[in-house]
């Protein structure tokens, strides 16, 4: 009886222990060594379980490992380790008894994967030693894996460089046909990242077998649109070959191939052909008024990957600019990127050039060469730089170099040469002739822009020598149907300031280029100084900015008027333009009306041309001496006279506040009256 009681108590104790084990799990410290030994034998990696292990038996076998570290014992680089707060696996008992564990669910909490960034590729071409693998592929199987709160750290301790992909959440399923579906998300540099991968794994061994795969990536901070692709991957040692690539980046389909060598520093090779490739550019609402940014441009990541690439596209879109077709060859080795384009189709012309960026030092250096021929300027400049003020056929040769870690540093250190020509186009939003005429009344602040204004040009050209961000030119030349201008000056690229001294002239001919005898000058040079978005424009006279009223009074006293002494040059030139005989400096024309201008076959010749010449001459003389009545919008009224009449005195006008009238010449005074035909002539000349 006593024995039965002892046996019953023992059975009861066993039942209680089993019940407790089913509920709270088995303290399995003694199993830790077995688990570690099995992992190292099957994979070659050393597993450290710092937080202990626990086994649960209900509702199925559950193994939980806390504070886990996995590393290659032959690798002394601590940056290659894998750690996790916990790893939990559900295993079927039948597979465990059979010696081939089948894991139905594997949960990894807060894993951290450390991967090293290497600046140089290993010179030893022999394959890297791989951990012993034995039969790891057949040792166990996994149906589902979930990862929560993971982090991928890419770092180089010597360079103090670290990149992180954080909050990684992933879900992996493997069905009975070995089809794998991986979905997940994360954040890189504050930008979201989503990915999806589908693949069909072949039977072991996987190496040197084609693995059909599909990928889908959404990375707004890295890619301009969603990337989708299909390919066949093949593992060949440390090289991943990606063949038969087809896919789309946004609405641009592409095809080609790629490979990645992971033996040491990654070497990426690719050849992709796009139907349409888009490269986004940041936009600024008022970039001309804002200084260049001092924010650091981070290009250090180019030191940790090598690249050999050829990218071609039937259409390349950079910002709002389009190029058709395009082909780019790029090579990145040891932190030096060299990219080259040739025969780039650009708006009815073509372009070629190359770019070199050396980021291997603390201060990156850059060099660029570009050659543009026959390119339409307006769509190109507005698409690339939001500059919509120039149109025409453009030719340019640019060769510059610089260094710096920010926009301001790069622009301030710029050096090299540039030559640009615009032909048969227009300056949009500006009427240069009207601006020159306005200088006789006041100093201009800004470019006097207006959507309705424009200045036709036959040619605008300049060559620049650039040193330390200072672009200097001595041959600025603008030629248009009614205006001509030459000048010298400097553009400060770092501070966005300009300083130019120009000599404007009117070209009184509709032939476009003018002749040596045609231009009628302003009389003194014009200065253009200040921010290039809104400079001050004023005549070069001592004290003009300190005392504008006295300066403009002095201008009139010099007898320059609007153009030439007393306006005689302009009056004579307009007389020639209209077919009349030019008047003399004193305003007396050929009263006989003979000569070529008086031929019957000249509809605007003879007396009419001479009369108009005298009228405009007299009016401009009045302007030069403060006699013309001021009109709204800067228009002046002229007094009609007949050829036989001598010019009469005009009544003293109401002087503009910034333009005091000069002394009135002696003689009788008569009121001037508006002449609509003459005002129309002036509008045609100056308001083009």
PDB file of C-alpha atoms in Angstrom, residues 520 559-573 585 613 616-621 624:
ATOM      1  CA  UNK A 520      23.318 106.569 -83.362  1.00  0.00           C
ATOM      2  CA  UNK A 559      23.714 118.517 -75.644  1.00  0.00           C
ATOM      3  CA  UNK A 560      23.346 114.770 -75.924  1.00  0.00           C
ATOM      4  CA  UNK A 561      19.580 114.626 -75.691  1.00  0.00           C
ATOM      5  CA  UNK A 562      18.291 111.183 -76.473  1.00  0.00           C
ATOM      6  CA  UNK A 563      20.811 110.075 -79.088  1.00  0.00           C
ATOM      7  CA  UNK A 564      23.606 112.232 -80.491  1.00  0.00           C
ATOM      8  CA  UNK A 565      24.079 116.031 -80.221  1.00  0.00           C
ATOM      9  CA  UNK A 566      20.623 117.647 -79.993  1.00  0.00           C
ATOM     10  CA  UNK A 567      19.114 114.507 -81.492  1.00  0.00           C
ATOM     11  CA  UNK A 568      20.278 115.506 -84.965  1.00  0.00           C
ATOM     12  CA  UNK A 569      21.800 112.136 -85.653  1.00  0.00           C
ATOM     13  CA  UNK A 570      18.550 110.312 -84.947  1.00  0.00           C
ATOM     14  CA  UNK A 571      16.490 112.786 -86.961  1.00  0.00           C
ATOM     15  CA  UNK A 572      18.779 112.451 -89.973  1.00  0.00           C
ATOM     16  CA  UNK A 573      18.833 108.669 -89.652  1.00  0.00           C
ATOM     17  CA  UNK A 585      22.804 119.608 -87.877  1.00  0.00           C
ATOM     18  CA  UNK A 613      13.029 113.964 -90.810  1.00  0.00           C
ATOM     19  CA  UNK A 616      11.539 114.203 -85.666  1.00  0.00           C
ATOM     20  CA  UNK A 617      14.790 116.180 -85.593  1.00  0.00           C
ATOM     21  CA  UNK A 618      13.021 119.192 -84.109  1.00  0.00           C
ATOM     22  CA  UNK A 619      11.183 117.060 -81.607  1.00  0.00           C
ATOM     23  CA  UNK A 620      14.391 115.384 -80.493  1.00  0.00           C
ATOM     24  CA  UNK A 621      16.082 118.778 -80.236  1.00  0.00           C
ATOM     25  CA  UNK A 624      17.536 117.327 -75.663  1.00  0.00           C
TER      26      UNK A 624
END
